[in-house]
Every structure is written in C-alpha cells, then in structure tokens.
Amino acid sequence: MSMDLLIINAANIVTCVEQTGENIIEKGYVAVKDGLIYEAGKGEAPKEFVGAETIIVDATGKTVTPGLVDAHTHLVHGGSRENELPMKLGGVAYIDILKAGGGILSTVRNTRDASKQELKTKAKQSLKQMLIHGTTTVEAKSGYGLDFDTEIKCLEAAKELNSEQPVDIVSSYMGGHAVPPEYKGNTEGYMDFMAQKVVPYVAEHKLAEFLDVFCEEGVFTPEESRNILQVGKEHGFGLKIHADEIVPYGGAELAAEFGAVSAEHLLAASDEGIEAMAKAGVTAVLLPGTAFYLMTGKFARARKMIESGVRIAIATDYNPGSCPTENLQSIMTFACFGMKLTPEEIIKAMTINGAYAIKREKEIGSIEKGKKADLVIYDAPNINYIVYHFGINHVDKVVKDGKIVVDNGHEKEKCVDEFFNR
Ligand code: IZC
Ligand code: ZN
C-alpha cells in the first residue's frame, strides 16, 4: 500500500512508545497514511510504501521525535511584564510583586483591556513560535480575566484559534489563578461567583476540559483550593493543580486526594506528597524554565519523583511573568542541567507523558501505528545534540496530522506563514 508521506534514512527515531525500553530506532523510517502513523521501522522502508503520490523526506543525519506536547501554558493574555525585571533583580519575590497588585494582576488589567481579536492575534504569534520550535499540541489556561466576560473571552479565543492554525489546543479554566481586585479581602465571595456563574457556563458551553487552581501561600489556601476543585469535579472537569511551586503547601497531597490528572510545578513538594501522587497516578508536570526564571536556584526533585513511580511531563509554563518563552527546546536544556534528567527522559516527558497530562495518551505522544502523524524532524544527529547545543532552533520540519507545516532552514518562516495567514 502506498503511503502519503515517508520519512527515510533517519539517523535516530525516538518513538516514545511506552514500556519498551527500546525507544530509539537507529537508521530507520516512518510511514504516514491518512494523517496517522502507519509504521516506524529500522532500515529501509518496504518498497510497496512508495507510490506516485508519496512525499518522500530524506532525513539522513537527522533525528525524528513525536510532535512535542506543551502540557502547561498560559497562552491567551494581554501585554507583557518586562517591567518586573528590575524588581526581580532587586530581590523582590514573585509572590510579593503579586501582593503589591503587579504580577498576575497586571496581566489581568491588560487582558481585560484587550479585545478578543487582539488576544487572538497575540496568541496566534505564540502558536506560530511554538510550531516552529516543534510543539504540535498545547494546553492553554485561562485565568487572566477572572471576571465572567474576560474569562469567557479568553476561552473562546483559544477555542476559535484551535481551528484557525495547525497546533491543537486543549483548554483549562483557571479562574482560581488569583483573587481579582473587585473581590479583594473577599476570597469566599470570589469562589462563590466562580462556582455559581463561571464554572457552570464553561461546562455547558464546553469551553474547557480541565479546571486548574493556583494553590500557593498568598493565593489560594489548600482549603480554598479543595473547594474550587470540588466545584470542578461536580461539573465533570478533569482536575489540575499549580502545587507547591514556592513553599510546601500540601498541593501534591491535594492532587492525589482528588485523583487529579496532574499536579504542576512541585518545586517544594514533600516526600509524602510525591508518594501520594505515585499511588494515585497523578502526572507531575515540571516546569524547569520557571524554576530558572524564579532565580532561587531550586528545581523540582524529578529524580526522586521518577524513583517513586511518578510519571513526569515537562512543559514551558509559557506566561508573561515567570516563563516568557514558547520554545520547548530551551526547556529541554533547563530540564537536563537543572534536574539532571537524560535527553531520552526529557523527550518522553515532552511527548507521551505530556499527552498523559492532558488525557491525550491514546491519540498522540508516540510514534506508533494509529497515532496522529505529528512529528518533528531536527537537524541534529541525535537527541543529546539537541539538548547540548542550546538556545537555537534545531527544527528542520514539523509534520502535523500527516502534513508538512514547517519546512526546513531558511524557508521555515515562509512556509509556516502560509498556514497562519489563511
Ligand atoms: O502570570 O505569573 N505561576 N501563574 C502561577 C503564573 C506563574 C503566571 C503568571
Ligand atoms: Zn502556570
């Protein structure tokens, strides 16, 4: 049977097929039919795969991975926060900037002021950067509106963008990101408002699949977070928690208690919290770019988590305050040097394990028959090279649903523009 797309002669194919241990095929091929992976193998592709219409990509000297899954981003927002840099350099902590009405709340003001179209235009530029750097699926949180209209505006923007460009978007409602100024000193009132007005609307209109909350000292306490998660659970959302980012606060334990899909950050997660997550099957989403950006020199205990049996995903946390980058390749280097993970562990954390963190493990995240043909070809002979030679873009081609959407070297931007300007 002839294939639609055939990638041949690849120096290394990182399949990320689970539980095989045999994750890397040296000198092999990937065959794609009808937008799905048909086969990946060693050596030469079967002759019958080549038909008159087959697009053949010679990947000699190159590395192939599944499309990268960025399982934690704050994609849709207005403005930027480079004005916080002098404060950060002056030693002002992230949480103190927020308490002074800056941080998340400054982005909330910019997001409320922006039209849906303005937010979409900005987010679309970010999606383009993500795609150019190899990301084919992204999770996107709301949480910079906090009021009804702006939260809905942001979630609608993400939903519309999903069908207007190649990157798949999976949305989370994160009204529990901060207490908005109109509810200052009245967290309970804000939680009632979310529970009664926003969550039911988001559920009814299918504007998000997950619900997330920032459980952190100075934001939402574990008790308040429990309340918000309970409302999410009652409305059928998958649950996520920003847990133990800055201080140990019982967030990992809470994720286990609720059987959350994932707990994120976890820089300060306790031993008990890690054990509980392992038992409950909660995926840890680690964000080493944020760990770097917080300037505390502290990273999540990834090795301890892996040894305890916790599945780890790694994401950008793309947001305007604590990790303003769309580039997962840069995050690979932070993950390696900050958490001492191997390049193979990192690629799995950004593909199949990222897919687990957004409940897409059956459709994406590995190169195996029947999964979506989302693939990245890097101009790099192996994965160590991608992590080692940092700060540049190694992507040669990106394949999304079986179609080449980013094409090599200097043509990169031009090709991708075709998709973004349709
Ligand atoms: O805008 O600061 N950590 N939320 C929780 C963020 C970072 C995003 C931000
Ligand atoms: Zn976040």
PDB file of N, CA and C in Angstrom, residues 238-307:
ATOM      1  N   GLY A 238     -11.752  17.530  34.239  1.00  0.00           N
ATOM      2  CA  GLY A 238     -10.507  16.913  34.695  1.00  0.00           C
ATOM      3  C   GLY A 238      -9.805  17.951  35.554  1.00  0.00           C
ATOM      4  N   LEU A 239      -9.068  17.515  36.579  1.00  0.00           N
ATOM      5  CA  LEU A 239      -8.506  18.487  37.520  1.00  0.00           C
ATOM      6  C   LEU A 239      -6.988  18.595  37.414  1.00  0.00           C
ATOM      7  N   LYS A 240      -6.535  19.849  37.572  1.00  0.00           N
ATOM      8  CA  LYS A 240      -5.099  20.156  37.577  1.00  0.00           C
ATOM      9  C   LYS A 240      -4.841  21.102  38.747  1.00  0.00           C
ATOM     10  N   ILE A 241      -3.641  21.071  39.287  1.00  0.00           N
ATOM     11  CA  ILE A 241      -3.314  21.997  40.389  1.00  0.00           C
ATOM     12  C   ILE A 241      -1.925  22.574  40.191  1.00  0.00           C
ATOM     13  N   HIS A 242      -1.808  23.896  40.300  1.00  0.00           N
ATOM     14  CA  HIS A 242      -0.499  24.521  40.475  1.00  0.00           C
ATOM     15  C   HIS A 242      -0.111  24.269  41.929  1.00  0.00           C
ATOM     16  N   ALA A 243       0.794  23.326  42.146  1.00  0.00           N
ATOM     17  CA  ALA A 243       1.020  22.816  43.500  1.00  0.00           C
ATOM     18  C   ALA A 243       2.459  23.017  43.966  1.00  0.00           C
ATOM     19  N   ASP A 244       2.609  23.498  45.180  1.00  0.00           N
ATOM     20  CA  ASP A 244       3.926  23.560  45.834  1.00  0.00           C
ATOM     21  C   ASP A 244       4.991  24.201  44.944  1.00  0.00           C
ATOM     22  N   GLU A 245       4.631  25.309  44.300  1.00  0.00           N
ATOM     23  CA  GLU A 245       5.600  25.973  43.423  1.00  0.00           C
ATOM     24  C   GLU A 245       6.677  26.671  44.255  1.00  0.00           C
ATOM     25  N   ILE A 246       6.241  27.369  45.310  1.00  0.00           N
ATOM     26  CA  ILE A 246       7.190  28.203  46.045  1.00  0.00           C
ATOM     27  C   ILE A 246       7.443  27.672  47.458  1.00  0.00           C
ATOM     28  N   VAL A 247       6.364  27.334  48.168  1.00  0.00           N
ATOM     29  CA  VAL A 247       6.549  26.738  49.502  1.00  0.00           C
ATOM     30  C   VAL A 247       5.795  25.394  49.563  1.00  0.00           C
ATOM     31  N   PRO A 248       6.245  24.463  50.442  1.00  0.00           N
ATOM     32  CA  PRO A 248       5.498  23.215  50.605  1.00  0.00           C
ATOM     33  C   PRO A 248       4.132  23.547  51.208  1.00  0.00           C
ATOM     34  N   TYR A 249       3.066  23.154  50.538  1.00  0.00           N
ATOM     35  CA  TYR A 249       1.757  23.667  50.938  1.00  0.00           C
ATOM     36  C   TYR A 249       0.689  22.583  50.850  1.00  0.00           C
ATOM     37  N   GLY A 250       1.128  21.347  50.655  1.00  0.00           N
ATOM     38  CA  GLY A 250       0.150  20.252  50.575  1.00  0.00           C
ATOM     39  C   GLY A 250      -0.540  20.134  49.225  1.00  0.00           C
ATOM     40  N   GLY A 251      -0.021  20.786  48.214  1.00  0.00           N
ATOM     41  CA  GLY A 251      -0.652  20.749  46.884  1.00  0.00           C
ATOM     42  C   GLY A 251      -0.561  19.380  46.235  1.00  0.00           C
ATOM     43  N   ALA A 252       0.587  18.734  46.385  1.00  0.00           N
ATOM     44  CA  ALA A 252       0.758  17.393  45.794  1.00  0.00           C
ATOM     45  C   ALA A 252      -0.211  16.422  46.463  1.00  0.00           C
ATOM     46  N   GLU A 253      -0.346  16.522  47.778  1.00  0.00           N
ATOM     47  CA  GLU A 253      -1.259  15.665  48.526  1.00  0.00           C
ATOM     48  C   GLU A 253      -2.705  15.896  48.069  1.00  0.00           C
ATOM     49  N   LEU A 254      -3.025  17.159  47.838  1.00  0.00           N
ATOM     50  CA  LEU A 254      -4.376  17.520  47.403  1.00  0.00           C
ATOM     51  C   LEU A 254      -4.667  16.918  46.012  1.00  0.00           C
ATOM     52  N   ALA A 255      -3.677  16.970  45.143  1.00  0.00           N
ATOM     53  CA  ALA A 255      -3.832  16.394  43.794  1.00  0.00           C
ATOM     54  C   ALA A 255      -4.138  14.903  43.902  1.00  0.00           C
ATOM     55  N   ALA A 256      -3.422  14.236  44.813  1.00  0.00           N
ATOM     56  CA  ALA A 256      -3.647  12.796  44.998  1.00  0.00           C
ATOM     57  C   ALA A 256      -5.040  12.544  45.561  1.00  0.00           C
ATOM     58  N   GLU A 257      -5.428  13.364  46.540  1.00  0.00           N
ATOM     59  CA  GLU A 257      -6.739  13.213  47.180  1.00  0.00           C
ATOM     60  C   GLU A 257      -7.872  13.277  46.141  1.00  0.00           C
ATOM     61  N   PHE A 258      -7.731  14.196  45.179  1.00  0.00           N
ATOM     62  CA  PHE A 258      -8.783  14.385  44.176  1.00  0.00           C
ATOM     63  C   PHE A 258      -8.610  13.474  42.957  1.00  0.00           C
ATOM     64  N   GLY A 259      -7.515  12.704  42.927  1.00  0.00           N
ATOM     65  CA  GLY A 259      -7.243  11.932  41.718  1.00  0.00           C
ATOM     66  C   GLY A 259      -7.097  12.853  40.525  1.00  0.00           C
ATOM     67  N   ALA A 260      -6.407  13.980  40.746  1.00  0.00           N
ATOM     68  CA  ALA A 260      -6.218  14.954  39.662  1.00  0.00           C
ATOM     69  C   ALA A 260      -5.432  14.315  38.514  1.00  0.00           C
ATOM     70  N   VAL A 261      -5.661  14.825  37.322  1.00  0.00           N
ATOM     71  CA  VAL A 261      -4.905  14.343  36.165  1.00  0.00           C
ATOM     72  C   VAL A 261      -3.424  14.695  36.363  1.00  0.00           C
ATOM     73  N   SER A 262      -3.194  15.909  36.884  1.00  0.00           N
ATOM     74  CA  SER A 262      -1.811  16.360  37.027  1.00  0.00           C
ATOM     75  C   SER A 262      -1.667  17.349  38.173  1.00  0.00           C
ATOM     76  N   ALA A 263      -0.441  17.416  38.691  1.00  0.00           N
ATOM     77  CA  ALA A 263      -0.041  18.493  39.597  1.00  0.00           C
ATOM     78  C   ALA A 263       1.178  19.130  38.965  1.00  0.00           C
ATOM     79  N   GLU A 264       1.247  20.444  39.022  1.00  0.00           N
ATOM     80  CA  GLU A 264       2.249  21.149  38.234  1.00  0.00           C
ATOM     81  C   GLU A 264       3.195  21.965  39.126  1.00  0.00           C
ATOM     82  N   HIS A 265       4.392  22.198  38.637  1.00  0.00           N
ATOM     83  CA  HIS A 265       5.483  22.894  39.358  1.00  0.00           C
ATOM     84  C   HIS A 265       6.182  21.956  40.334  1.00  0.00           C
ATOM     85  N   LEU A 266       5.641  21.851  41.591  1.00  0.00           N
ATOM     86  CA  LEU A 266       6.125  20.872  42.573  1.00  0.00           C
ATOM     87  C   LEU A 266       7.571  21.067  43.016  1.00  0.00           C
ATOM     88  N   LEU A 267       8.088  22.273  42.904  1.00  0.00           N
ATOM     89  CA  LEU A 267       9.470  22.538  43.345  1.00  0.00           C
ATOM     90  C   LEU A 267       9.649  22.204  44.816  1.00  0.00           C
ATOM     91  N   ALA A 268       8.581  22.485  45.597  1.00  0.00           N
ATOM     92  CA  ALA A 268       8.676  22.331  47.048  1.00  0.00           C
ATOM     93  C   ALA A 268       7.829  21.161  47.550  1.00  0.00           C
ATOM     94  N   ALA A 269       7.482  20.236  46.653  1.00  0.00           N
ATOM     95  CA  ALA A 269       6.605  19.115  47.059  1.00  0.00           C
ATOM     96  C   ALA A 269       7.292  18.250  48.120  1.00  0.00           C
ATOM     97  N   SER A 270       6.514  17.795  49.095  1.00  0.00           N
ATOM     98  CA  SER A 270       7.051  16.982  50.192  1.00  0.00           C
ATOM     99  C   SER A 270       7.215  15.531  49.743  1.00  0.00           C
ATOM    100  N   ASP A 271       7.991  14.756  50.501  1.00  0.00           N
ATOM    101  CA  ASP A 271       8.140  13.322  50.223  1.00  0.00           C
ATOM    102  C   ASP A 271       6.776  12.637  50.243  1.00  0.00           C
ATOM    103  N   GLU A 272       5.969  12.999  51.254  1.00  0.00           N
ATOM    104  CA  GLU A 272       4.633  12.382  51.388  1.00  0.00           C
ATOM    105  C   GLU A 272       3.776  12.709  50.159  1.00  0.00           C
ATOM    106  N   GLY A 273       3.876  13.948  49.712  1.00  0.00           N
ATOM    107  CA  GLY A 273       3.111  14.376  48.542  1.00  0.00           C
ATOM    108  C   GLY A 273       3.510  13.588  47.307  1.00  0.00           C
ATOM    109  N   ILE A 274       4.793  13.372  47.143  1.00  0.00           N
ATOM    110  CA  ILE A 274       5.291  12.624  45.976  1.00  0.00           C
ATOM    111  C   ILE A 274       4.807  11.174  46.032  1.00  0.00           C
ATOM    112  N   GLU A 275       4.901  10.576  47.218  1.00  0.00           N
ATOM    113  CA  GLU A 275       4.426   9.186  47.379  1.00  0.00           C
ATOM    114  C   GLU A 275       2.927   9.093  47.079  1.00  0.00           C
ATOM    115  N   ALA A 276       2.186  10.064  47.574  1.00  0.00           N
ATOM    116  CA  ALA A 276       0.725  10.053  47.361  1.00  0.00           C
ATOM    117  C   ALA A 276       0.396  10.200  45.876  1.00  0.00           C
ATOM    118  N   MET A 277       1.149  11.056  45.178  1.00  0.00           N
ATOM    119  CA  MET A 277       0.924  11.210  43.737  1.00  0.00           C
ATOM    120  C   MET A 277       1.196   9.903  42.993  1.00  0.00           C
ATOM    121  N   ALA A 278       2.261   9.213  43.391  1.00  0.00           N
ATOM    122  CA  ALA A 278       2.600   7.940  42.737  1.00  0.00           C
ATOM    123  C   ALA A 278       1.436   6.958  42.906  1.00  0.00           C
ATOM    124  N   LYS A 279       0.920   6.862  44.128  1.00  0.00           N
ATOM    125  CA  LYS A 279      -0.182   5.920  44.424  1.00  0.00           C
ATOM    126  C   LYS A 279      -1.429   6.253  43.622  1.00  0.00           C
ATOM    127  N   ALA A 280      -1.712   7.560  43.507  1.00  0.00           N
ATOM    128  CA  ALA A 280      -2.958   7.980  42.860  1.00  0.00           C
ATOM    129  C   ALA A 280      -2.813   8.109  41.338  1.00  0.00           C
ATOM    130  N   GLY A 281      -1.597   7.923  40.827  1.00  0.00           N
ATOM    131  CA  GLY A 281      -1.396   8.010  39.372  1.00  0.00           C
ATOM    132  C   GLY A 281      -1.502   9.422  38.824  1.00  0.00           C
ATOM    133  N   VAL A 282      -1.134  10.412  39.640  1.00  0.00           N
ATOM    134  CA  VAL A 282      -1.162  11.809  39.191  1.00  0.00           C
ATOM    135  C   VAL A 282       0.132  12.102  38.405  1.00  0.00           C
ATOM    136  N   THR A 283       0.006  12.659  37.226  1.00  0.00           N
ATOM    137  CA  THR A 283       1.194  13.027  36.450  1.00  0.00           C
ATOM    138  C   THR A 283       1.772  14.337  36.990  1.00  0.00           C
ATOM    139  N   ALA A 284       3.082  14.373  37.188  1.00  0.00           N
ATOM    140  CA  ALA A 284       3.755  15.608  37.612  1.00  0.00           C
ATOM    141  C   ALA A 284       4.144  16.387  36.359  1.00  0.00           C
ATOM    142  N   VAL A 285       3.693  17.629  36.273  1.00  0.00           N
ATOM    143  CA  VAL A 285       4.113  18.473  35.147  1.00  0.00           C
ATOM    144  C   VAL A 285       5.173  19.434  35.679  1.00  0.00           C
ATOM    145  N   LEU A 286       6.409  19.220  35.268  1.00  0.00           N
ATOM    146  CA  LEU A 286       7.523  20.013  35.794  1.00  0.00           C
ATOM    147  C   LEU A 286       7.868  21.133  34.812  1.00  0.00           C
ATOM    148  N   LEU A 287       8.251  22.267  35.379  1.00  0.00           N
ATOM    149  CA  LEU A 287       8.415  23.487  34.581  1.00  0.00           C
ATOM    150  C   LEU A 287       9.777  24.120  34.890  1.00  0.00           C
ATOM    151  N   PRO A 288      10.844  23.505  34.393  1.00  0.00           N
ATOM    152  CA  PRO A 288      12.186  23.968  34.778  1.00  0.00           C
ATOM    153  C   PRO A 288      12.536  25.356  34.248  1.00  0.00           C
ATOM    154  N   GLY A 289      11.843  25.813  33.208  1.00  0.00           N
ATOM    155  CA  GLY A 289      12.071  27.178  32.736  1.00  0.00           C
ATOM    156  C   GLY A 289      11.636  28.179  33.798  1.00  0.00           C
ATOM    157  N   THR A 290      10.523  27.869  34.469  1.00  0.00           N
ATOM    158  CA  THR A 290      10.025  28.720  35.545  1.00  0.00           C
ATOM    159  C   THR A 290      10.964  28.653  36.745  1.00  0.00           C
ATOM    160  N   ALA A 291      11.441  27.449  37.052  1.00  0.00           N
ATOM    161  CA  ALA A 291      12.384  27.283  38.167  1.00  0.00           C
ATOM    162  C   ALA A 291      13.606  28.182  37.932  1.00  0.00           C
ATOM    163  N   PHE A 292      14.094  28.178  36.714  1.00  0.00           N
ATOM    164  CA  PHE A 292      15.227  29.035  36.337  1.00  0.00           C
ATOM    165  C   PHE A 292      14.859  30.508  36.503  1.00  0.00           C
ATOM    166  N   TYR A 293      13.661  30.856  36.050  1.00  0.00           N
ATOM    167  CA  TYR A 293      13.244  32.259  35.990  1.00  0.00           C
ATOM    168  C   TYR A 293      12.922  32.837  37.370  1.00  0.00           C
ATOM    169  N   LEU A 294      12.611  31.956  38.326  1.00  0.00           N
ATOM    170  CA  LEU A 294      12.308  32.440  39.684  1.00  0.00           C
ATOM    171  C   LEU A 294      13.575  32.879  40.424  1.00  0.00           C
ATOM    172  N   MET A 295      14.728  32.546  39.880  1.00  0.00           N
ATOM    173  CA  MET A 295      16.034  32.978  40.419  1.00  0.00           C
ATOM    174  C   MET A 295      16.307  32.458  41.827  1.00  0.00           C
ATOM    175  N   THR A 296      15.738  31.319  42.190  1.00  0.00           N
ATOM    176  CA  THR A 296      16.011  30.793  43.530  1.00  0.00           C
ATOM    177  C   THR A 296      17.007  29.637  43.478  1.00  0.00           C
ATOM    178  N   GLY A 297      17.380  29.224  42.294  1.00  0.00           N
ATOM    179  CA  GLY A 297      18.335  28.127  42.148  1.00  0.00           C
ATOM    180  C   GLY A 297      17.743  26.762  42.488  1.00  0.00           C
ATOM    181  N   LYS A 298      16.431  26.720  42.673  1.00  0.00           N
ATOM    182  CA  LYS A 298      15.788  25.471  43.089  1.00  0.00           C
ATOM    183  C   LYS A 298      14.974  24.861  41.941  1.00  0.00           C
ATOM    184  N   PHE A 299      15.117  23.548  41.763  1.00  0.00           N
ATOM    185  CA  PHE A 299      14.345  22.831  40.739  1.00  0.00           C
ATOM    186  C   PHE A 299      13.546  21.702  41.396  1.00  0.00           C
ATOM    187  N   ALA A 300      12.519  21.231  40.699  1.00  0.00           N
ATOM    188  CA  ALA A 300      11.723  20.107  41.229  1.00  0.00           C
ATOM    189  C   ALA A 300      12.607  18.862  41.350  1.00  0.00           C
ATOM    190  N   ARG A 301      12.263  17.995  42.285  1.00  0.00           N
ATOM    191  CA  ARG A 301      13.062  16.784  42.518  1.00  0.00           C
ATOM    192  C   ARG A 301      12.625  15.669  41.556  1.00  0.00           C
ATOM    193  N   ALA A 302      12.947  15.868  40.311  1.00  0.00           N
ATOM    194  CA  ALA A 302      12.475  14.950  39.268  1.00  0.00           C
ATOM    195  C   ALA A 302      12.960  13.524  39.484  1.00  0.00           C
ATOM    196  N   ARG A 303      14.223  13.385  39.848  1.00  0.00           N
ATOM    197  CA  ARG A 303      14.777  12.031  40.016  1.00  0.00           C
ATOM    198  C   ARG A 303      14.042  11.285  41.129  1.00  0.00           C
ATOM    199  N   LYS A 304      13.800  11.998  42.208  1.00  0.00           N
ATOM    200  CA  LYS A 304      13.056  11.395  43.334  1.00  0.00           C
ATOM    201  C   LYS A 304      11.650  10.980  42.867  1.00  0.00           C
ATOM    202  N   MET A 305      11.029  11.829  42.053  1.00  0.00           N
ATOM    203  CA  MET A 305       9.680  11.501  41.565  1.00  0.00           C
ATOM    204  C   MET A 305       9.709  10.247  40.698  1.00  0.00           C
ATOM    205  N   ILE A 306      10.668  10.187  39.788  1.00  0.00           N
ATOM    206  CA  ILE A 306      10.755   9.013  38.900  1.00  0.00           C
ATOM    207  C   ILE A 306      10.994   7.750  39.739  1.00  0.00           C
ATOM    208  N   GLU A 307      11.912   7.849  40.708  1.00  0.00           N
ATOM    209  CA  GLU A 307      12.209   6.685  41.554  1.00  0.00           C
ATOM    210  C   GLU A 307      10.995   6.268  42.385  1.00  0.00           C
TER     211      GLU A 307
END
